[in-house]
mmCIF file of C-alpha atoms in Angstrom:
data_model
loop_
_atom_site.group_PDB
_atom_site.id
_atom_site.type_symbol
_atom_site.label_atom_id
_atom_site.label_comp_id
_atom_site.label_asym_id
_atom_site.label_seq_id
_atom_site.Cartn_x
_atom_site.Cartn_y
_atom_site.Cartn_z
ATOM 1 C CA MET A 28 -57.624 2.610 -39.049
ATOM 2 C CA ALA A 29 -56.186 2.402 -35.551
ATOM 3 C CA GLN A 30 -58.046 4.850 -33.354
ATOM 4 C CA GLN A 31 -56.777 6.070 -30.027
ATOM 5 C CA ILE A 32 -59.011 4.617 -27.310
ATOM 6 C CA GLU A 33 -59.349 6.602 -24.112
ATOM 7 C CA ARG A 34 -58.711 4.880 -20.820
ATOM 8 C CA ASN A 35 -61.876 3.664 -19.137
ATOM 9 C CA GLN A 36 -61.645 5.619 -15.890
ATOM 10 C CA ASP A 37 -64.532 3.709 -14.330
ATOM 11 C CA ALA A 38 -62.572 0.472 -14.759
ATOM 12 C CA THR A 39 -59.280 1.921 -13.484
ATOM 13 C CA VAL A 40 -57.875 1.529 -9.971
ATOM 14 C CA TYR A 41 -55.173 3.500 -8.188
ATOM 15 C CA VAL A 42 -52.420 1.315 -6.732
ATOM 16 C CA GLY A 43 -50.361 3.070 -4.052
ATOM 17 C CA ASN A 44 -47.574 2.459 -1.524
ATOM 18 C CA LEU A 45 -45.605 0.346 -4.009
ATOM 19 C CA ASP A 46 -42.090 -0.752 -3.137
ATOM 20 C CA GLU A 47 -39.364 0.544 -5.446
ATOM 21 C CA ARG A 48 -38.738 -3.035 -6.636
ATOM 22 C CA CYS A 49 -42.272 -3.377 -8.027
ATOM 23 C CA THR A 50 -42.567 -3.326 -11.803
ATOM 24 C CA GLU A 51 -45.438 -2.838 -14.210
ATOM 25 C CA THR A 52 -45.221 -6.531 -15.093
ATOM 26 C CA LEU A 53 -45.485 -7.593 -11.446
ATOM 27 C CA VAL A 54 -48.493 -5.315 -10.869
ATOM 28 C CA TRP A 55 -50.041 -6.703 -14.079
ATOM 29 C CA GLU A 56 -49.574 -10.300 -12.899
ATOM 30 C CA LEU A 57 -51.033 -9.508 -9.467
ATOM 31 C CA MET A 58 -54.065 -7.621 -10.744
ATOM 32 C CA LEU A 59 -54.749 -10.299 -13.334
ATOM 33 C CA GLN A 60 -56.121 -12.402 -10.485
ATOM 34 C CA ALA A 61 -59.056 -9.995 -10.216
ATOM 35 C CA GLY A 62 -59.872 -10.045 -13.922
ATOM 36 C CA PRO A 63 -58.552 -9.300 -17.425
ATOM 37 C CA VAL A 64 -56.129 -6.361 -17.391
ATOM 38 C CA VAL A 65 -56.023 -3.827 -20.218
ATOM 39 C CA ASN A 66 -53.161 -1.612 -19.101
ATOM 40 C CA VAL A 67 -50.816 -0.889 -16.192
ATOM 41 C CA HIS A 68 -49.000 2.430 -15.820
ATOM 42 C CA LEU A 69 -46.504 3.393 -13.116
ATOM 43 C CA PRO A 70 -45.561 7.088 -13.539
ATOM 44 C CA LYS A 71 -41.790 7.491 -13.518
ATOM 45 C CA ASP A 72 -39.524 10.218 -12.226
ATOM 46 C CA ARG A 73 -38.284 12.280 -15.147
ATOM 47 C CA VAL A 74 -34.708 12.264 -13.876
ATOM 48 C CA THR A 75 -34.162 8.838 -12.295
ATOM 49 C CA GLN A 76 -36.739 6.983 -14.426
ATOM 50 C CA SER A 77 -37.768 5.006 -11.352
ATOM 51 C CA HIS A 78 -41.452 4.775 -10.510
ATOM 52 C CA GLN A 79 -42.826 7.057 -7.813
ATOM 53 C CA GLY A 80 -44.521 4.482 -5.613
ATOM 54 C CA TYR A 81 -47.934 4.466 -7.226
ATOM 55 C CA GLY A 82 -49.659 3.623 -10.471
ATOM 56 C CA PHE A 83 -52.890 2.826 -12.265
ATOM 57 C CA CYS A 84 -54.350 -0.447 -13.500
ATOM 58 C CA GLU A 85 -57.146 -0.533 -16.065
ATOM 59 C CA PHE A 86 -59.397 -3.571 -16.192
ATOM 60 C CA MET A 87 -61.770 -4.746 -18.898
ATOM 61 C CA THR A 88 -64.834 -3.890 -16.819
ATOM 62 C CA GLU A 89 -65.825 -1.777 -13.844
ATOM 63 C CA GLU A 90 -66.910 -4.954 -12.036
ATOM 64 C CA ASP A 91 -63.351 -6.309 -12.294
ATOM 65 C CA ALA A 92 -61.975 -3.049 -10.882
ATOM 66 C CA ASP A 93 -64.387 -3.182 -7.939
ATOM 67 C CA TYR A 94 -63.434 -6.797 -7.274
ATOM 68 C CA ALA A 95 -59.725 -5.876 -7.335
ATOM 69 C CA ILE A 96 -60.368 -3.238 -4.673
ATOM 70 C CA ARG A 97 -62.051 -5.824 -2.469
ATOM 71 C CA ILE A 98 -59.346 -8.499 -2.659
ATOM 72 C CA MET A 99 -56.148 -6.552 -3.366
ATOM 73 C CA ASN A 100 -56.296 -3.612 -0.955
ATOM 74 C CA GLN A 101 -53.675 -4.063 1.823
ATOM 75 C CA ILE A 102 -52.053 -7.068 0.107
ATOM 76 C CA LYS A 103 -48.325 -6.996 0.913
ATOM 77 C CA LEU A 104 -45.716 -6.728 -1.835
ATOM 78 C CA TYR A 105 -42.117 -6.795 -0.662
ATOM 79 C CA GLY A 106 -43.423 -6.398 2.894
ATOM 80 C CA LYS A 107 -45.443 -3.239 2.169
ATOM 81 C CA PRO A 108 -49.257 -3.212 2.185
ATOM 82 C CA ILE A 109 -50.413 -1.722 -1.092
ATOM 83 C CA ARG A 110 -53.448 0.548 -1.339
ATOM 84 C CA VAL A 111 -55.989 -0.150 -4.056
ATOM 85 C CA ASN A 112 -58.773 2.376 -4.552
ATOM 86 C CA LYS A 113 -60.921 3.507 -7.448
ATOM 87 C CA ALA A 114 -59.034 6.044 -9.526
ATOM 88 C CA THR A 115 -62.331 7.656 -10.412
ATOM 89 C CA SER A 116 -65.951 6.626 -10.442
ATOM 90 C CA ASP A 117 -69.323 7.418 -11.870
ATOM 91 C CA LYS A 118 -69.693 11.123 -11.224
ATOM 92 C CA LYS A 119 -73.470 10.834 -11.235
ATOM 93 C CA ASN A 120 -73.173 8.662 -8.132
ATOM 94 C CA LEU A 121 -70.060 9.943 -6.410
ATOM 95 C CA ASP A 122 -69.134 13.483 -7.443
ATOM 96 C CA VAL A 123 -71.538 15.327 -5.171
ATOM 97 C CA GLY A 124 -69.642 18.610 -5.252
ATOM 98 C CA ALA A 125 -67.308 17.930 -2.330
ATOM 99 C CA THR A 126 -64.376 19.500 -4.176
ATOM 100 C CA LEU A 127 -61.606 21.254 -2.257
ATOM 101 C CA PHE A 128 -59.144 23.927 -3.295
ATOM 102 C CA VAL A 129 -55.661 23.364 -1.844
ATOM 103 C CA GLY A 130 -53.562 26.509 -2.162
ATOM 104 C CA ASN A 131 -50.038 27.721 -1.439
ATOM 105 C CA LEU A 132 -48.531 24.365 -2.394
ATOM 106 C CA ASP A 133 -44.807 23.768 -2.299
ATOM 107 C CA PRO A 134 -43.390 23.019 -5.777
ATOM 108 C CA ASP A 135 -42.305 19.581 -4.533
ATOM 109 C CA VAL A 136 -45.910 18.546 -3.820
ATOM 110 C CA ASP A 137 -47.292 16.315 -6.562
ATOM 111 C CA GLU A 138 -50.544 14.454 -7.225
ATOM 112 C CA LYS A 139 -49.303 11.416 -5.329
ATOM 113 C CA MET A 140 -48.630 13.429 -2.185
ATOM 114 C CA LEU A 141 -52.055 15.078 -2.363
ATOM 115 C CA TYR A 142 -53.660 11.672 -2.714
ATOM 116 C CA ASP A 143 -51.650 10.121 0.103
ATOM 117 C CA VAL A 144 -52.407 12.999 2.489
ATOM 118 C CA PHE A 145 -56.059 13.635 1.689
ATOM 119 C CA SER A 146 -57.198 10.033 1.204
ATOM 120 C CA ALA A 147 -56.877 9.692 4.984
ATOM 121 C CA PHE A 148 -60.181 11.587 5.319
ATOM 122 C CA GLY A 149 -62.297 9.586 2.894
ATOM 123 C CA ILE A 150 -62.768 8.255 -0.611
ATOM 124 C CA ILE A 151 -61.309 10.447 -3.358
ATOM 125 C CA VAL A 152 -63.359 10.033 -6.524
ATOM 126 C CA GLN A 153 -60.923 11.569 -8.988
ATOM 127 C CA THR A 154 -57.160 11.640 -9.192
ATOM 128 C CA PRO A 155 -56.145 14.894 -7.441
ATOM 129 C CA LYS A 156 -55.267 17.667 -9.862
ATOM 130 C CA ILE A 157 -52.398 20.111 -9.562
ATOM 131 C CA ALA A 158 -52.742 23.212 -11.711
ATOM 132 C CA ARG A 159 -50.033 23.740 -14.314
ATOM 133 C CA ASP A 160 -49.665 26.217 -17.141
ATOM 134 C CA THR A 161 -51.063 24.625 -20.301
ATOM 135 C CA GLU A 162 -48.266 26.003 -22.474
ATOM 136 C CA THR A 163 -45.171 25.851 -20.275
ATOM 137 C CA GLY A 164 -46.219 23.183 -17.779
ATOM 138 C CA ASN A 165 -45.092 25.446 -14.950
ATOM 139 C CA PHE A 166 -46.441 24.716 -11.468
ATOM 140 C CA LYS A 167 -49.145 27.175 -10.370
ATOM 141 C CA GLY A 168 -49.061 26.419 -6.657
ATOM 142 C CA TYR A 169 -52.547 25.026 -6.118
ATOM 143 C CA GLY A 170 -54.600 21.916 -6.710
ATOM 144 C CA PHE A 171 -57.975 20.236 -6.231
ATOM 145 C CA VAL A 172 -59.234 17.169 -4.358
ATOM 146 C CA THR A 173 -62.742 15.709 -4.741
ATOM 147 C CA TYR A 174 -64.451 13.418 -2.225
ATOM 148 C CA ASP A 175 -67.596 11.311 -2.495
ATOM 149 C CA ASN A 176 -69.253 12.993 0.507
ATOM 150 C CA PHE A 177 -69.213 16.234 2.457
ATOM 151 C CA ASP A 178 -68.325 14.637 5.791
ATOM 152 C CA SER A 179 -64.932 13.708 4.336
ATOM 153 C CA SER A 180 -64.338 17.106 2.742
ATOM 154 C CA ASP A 181 -65.371 18.920 5.932
ATOM 155 C CA ALA A 182 -62.970 16.752 7.947
ATOM 156 C CA ALA A 183 -60.157 17.463 5.482
ATOM 157 C CA ILE A 184 -60.683 21.212 5.769
ATOM 158 C CA ASP A 185 -60.767 21.072 9.567
ATOM 159 C CA ALA A 186 -57.598 18.988 9.755
ATOM 160 C CA MET A 187 -55.493 20.358 6.899
ATOM 161 C CA ASN A 188 -56.224 24.073 6.584
ATOM 162 C CA GLY A 189 -53.181 25.895 7.957
ATOM 163 C CA GLN A 190 -51.053 22.752 8.142
ATOM 164 C CA TYR A 191 -47.655 22.384 6.477
ATOM 165 C CA LEU A 192 -47.071 20.273 3.397
ATOM 166 C CA MET A 193 -43.355 20.117 2.710
ATOM 167 C CA ASN A 194 -42.198 23.617 3.657
ATOM 168 C CA LYS A 195 -45.318 25.708 3.095
ATOM 169 C CA GLU A 196 -48.503 26.311 5.054
ATOM 170 C CA VAL A 197 -51.408 25.295 2.830
ATOM 171 C CA ASN A 198 -54.883 26.766 2.779
ATOM 172 C CA VAL A 199 -57.753 24.355 2.191
ATOM 173 C CA SER A 200 -61.292 25.461 1.385
ATOM 174 C CA TYR A 201 -64.167 24.555 -0.883
ATOM 175 C CA ALA A 202 -63.372 25.249 -4.531
ATOM 176 C CA PHE A 203 -65.321 27.686 -6.647
ATOM 177 C CA LYS A 204 -67.807 26.101 -9.020
ATOM 178 C CA LYS A 205 -66.790 26.225 -12.666
ATOM 179 C CA ASP A 206 -70.025 27.849 -13.774
ATOM 180 C CA GLY A 207 -71.260 29.125 -10.446
ATOM 181 C CA LYS A 208 -70.642 32.856 -10.816
ATOM 182 C CA GLY A 209 -68.413 32.997 -7.784
ATOM 183 C CA GLU A 210 -70.295 30.396 -5.752
ATOM 184 C CA ARG A 211 -68.251 27.801 -3.901
ATOM 185 C CA HIS A 212 -68.924 24.097 -3.541
ATOM 186 C CA GLY A 213 -70.207 22.869 -0.183
ATOM 187 C CA SER A 214 -73.439 24.885 -0.218
ATOM 188 C CA GLN A 215 -76.488 23.747 1.694
ATOM 189 C CA ALA A 216 -78.259 23.012 -1.588
ATOM 190 C CA GLU A 217 -75.470 20.667 -2.690
ATOM 191 C CA ARG A 218 -75.506 18.920 0.668
ATOM 192 C CA LEU A 219 -79.264 18.353 0.476
ATOM 193 C CA LEU A 220 -78.958 16.963 -3.051
ATOM 194 C CA ALA A 221 -76.124 14.675 -1.969
ATOM 195 C CA ALA A 222 -78.140 13.388 0.998
ATOM 196 C CA GLN A 223 -81.145 12.728 -1.268
ATOM 197 C CA ALA A 224 -78.989 10.924 -3.841
ATOM 198 C CA LYS A 225 -77.457 8.756 -1.131
ATOM 199 C CA LYS A 226 -80.933 7.874 0.127
ATOM 200 C CA ASN A 227 -82.030 6.861 -3.370
ATOM 201 C CA ALA A 228 -78.849 4.960 -4.269
ATOM 202 C CA PRO A 229 -79.491 1.283 -5.071
ATOM 203 C CA ALA A 230 -78.283 -1.008 -2.308
ATOM 204 C CA SER A 231 -77.424 -3.772 -4.784
ATOM 205 C CA ALA A 232 -74.445 -1.954 -6.227
ATOM 206 C CA PRO A 233 -71.905 -1.485 -3.423
ATOM 207 C CA MET A 234 -68.867 0.602 -4.250
ATOM 208 C CA PHE A 235 -65.380 0.739 -2.832
ATOM 209 C CA GLY A 236 -64.800 -2.521 -1.121
ATOM 210 C CA GLY A 237 -68.266 -3.656 -0.137
ATOM 211 C CA PRO A 238 -68.136 -7.187 1.249
ATOM 212 C CA PRO A 239 -67.960 -9.949 -1.388
ATOM 213 C CA GLY A 240 -71.233 -11.648 -2.036
ATOM 214 C CA MET A 241 -73.394 -8.525 -2.044
ATOM 215 C CA GLY A 242 -75.373 -8.051 -5.210
ATOM 216 C CA ARG A 243 -74.440 -9.824 -8.450
ATOM 217 C CA PRO A 244 -71.005 -11.437 -8.205
ATOM 218 C CA PRO A 245 -68.636 -9.754 -10.669
ATOM 219 C CA MET A 246 -67.603 -11.926 -13.595
ATOM 220 C CA GLY A 247 -64.074 -12.598 -14.678
ATOM 221 C CA MET A 248 -62.496 -14.784 -17.342
ATOM 222 C CA GLY A 249 -64.822 -17.665 -18.091
ATOM 223 C CA GLY A 250 -67.307 -16.412 -15.504
ATOM 224 C CA ALA A 251 -65.182 -17.606 -12.587
ATOM 225 C CA ARG A 252 -63.126 -15.763 -10.015
ATOM 226 C CA PRO A 253 -59.748 -17.009 -8.845
ATOM 227 C CA PRO A 254 -59.185 -17.008 -5.081
ATOM 228 C CA PRO A 255 -57.501 -14.008 -3.441
ATOM 229 C CA PRO A 256 -53.672 -14.096 -3.258
ATOM 230 C CA MET A 257 -52.217 -16.061 -0.371
ATOM 231 C CA ASN A 258 -49.815 -14.486 2.132
ATOM 232 C CA GLY A 259 -49.657 -11.275 0.137
ATOM 233 C CA LEU A 260 -47.822 -12.940 -2.791
ATOM 234 C CA PRO A 261 -49.190 -13.290 -6.311
ATOM 235 C CA ALA A 262 -50.346 -16.790 -7.172
ATOM 236 C CA ALA A 263 -48.648 -18.421 -10.111
ATOM 237 C CA VAL A 264 -50.200 -17.151 -13.336
ATOM 238 C CA PRO A 265 -49.159 -18.739 -16.654
ATOM 239 C CA TYR A 266 -47.490 -16.080 -18.749
ATOM 240 C CA ASN A 267 -49.433 -17.079 -21.840
ATOM 241 C CA SER A 268 -52.660 -16.254 -20.039
ATOM 242 C CA VAL A 269 -51.764 -12.550 -19.831
ATOM 243 C CA PRO A 270 -54.179 -10.770 -22.201
ATOM 244 C CA THR A 271 -52.650 -8.725 -24.965
ATOM 245 C CA THR A 272 -53.488 -5.065 -25.600
ATOM 246 C CA GLN A 273 -53.484 -4.090 -29.279
ATOM 247 C CA GLY A 274 -51.165 -7.008 -29.965
ATOM 248 C CA TYR A 275 -48.747 -6.211 -27.132
ATOM 249 C CA ARG A 276 -48.036 -8.442 -24.172
ATOM 250 C CA PRO A 277 -45.656 -7.205 -21.466
ATOM 251 C CA PRO A 278 -42.484 -9.215 -20.975
ATOM 252 C CA PRO A 279 -42.565 -11.928 -18.297
ATOM 253 C CA PRO A 280 -41.198 -10.822 -14.928
ATOM 254 C CA PRO A 281 -37.684 -11.938 -14.013
ATOM 255 C CA PRO A 282 -37.369 -14.732 -11.420
ATOM 256 C CA MET A 283 -37.868 -13.392 -7.899
ATOM 257 C CA GLY A 284 -35.346 -15.302 -5.802
ATOM 258 C CA GLY A 285 -35.857 -14.069 -2.317
ATOM 259 C CA LYS A 286 -38.437 -12.561 -0.087
#
């Protein structure tokens, strides 16, 4: 009867630069101010079981996720400004083919490091992927990063190709297309298609932190939006208002006595 429901990637945001004291419950309570939360996941180190400074928050709707990006990005938690970006987005609108191959990776490089390094050049539309053996899980030494435009991917190649990540010099280039018979992304044809798609994109649907008030205001619980957090601290949210997911509600956070 109970079917496994896949995570709605379009309604999921990446939350980065988290202090080690942040918990899933605290992130849940903070993000709840943008709209109903379905799930929060902070990947943990396999040895220490502490989170790795980033995570993902899934909202009920894509509109809630977009609103969270607008009001939560750069909010300070424990004195650190968090980064809130779309974990992935509608590929028809954003995946234009600006996909990079990042080779000769050090084994200590993970998806978080790829994101942190390459997000400096533009919006990443999918969580970076590091290739691993499907049977053994062994690291293969390369990965992929996808941007929403070719200006960002070109800038990343210019800046990062030949640079060191950890202890190895990486090579960065456009990835081969999956079904392209040896053709790489970044071709002139792809660039023309991307430029045409951008020209035809509706102006009423801003993505990634467009200013509030543009287009239809996103709806939250009861059709109203709570105000953004003050001074970088979560506003008080009654615990009983936390929505349950398949009958589960996370435990209330412990009292935070201190700054």
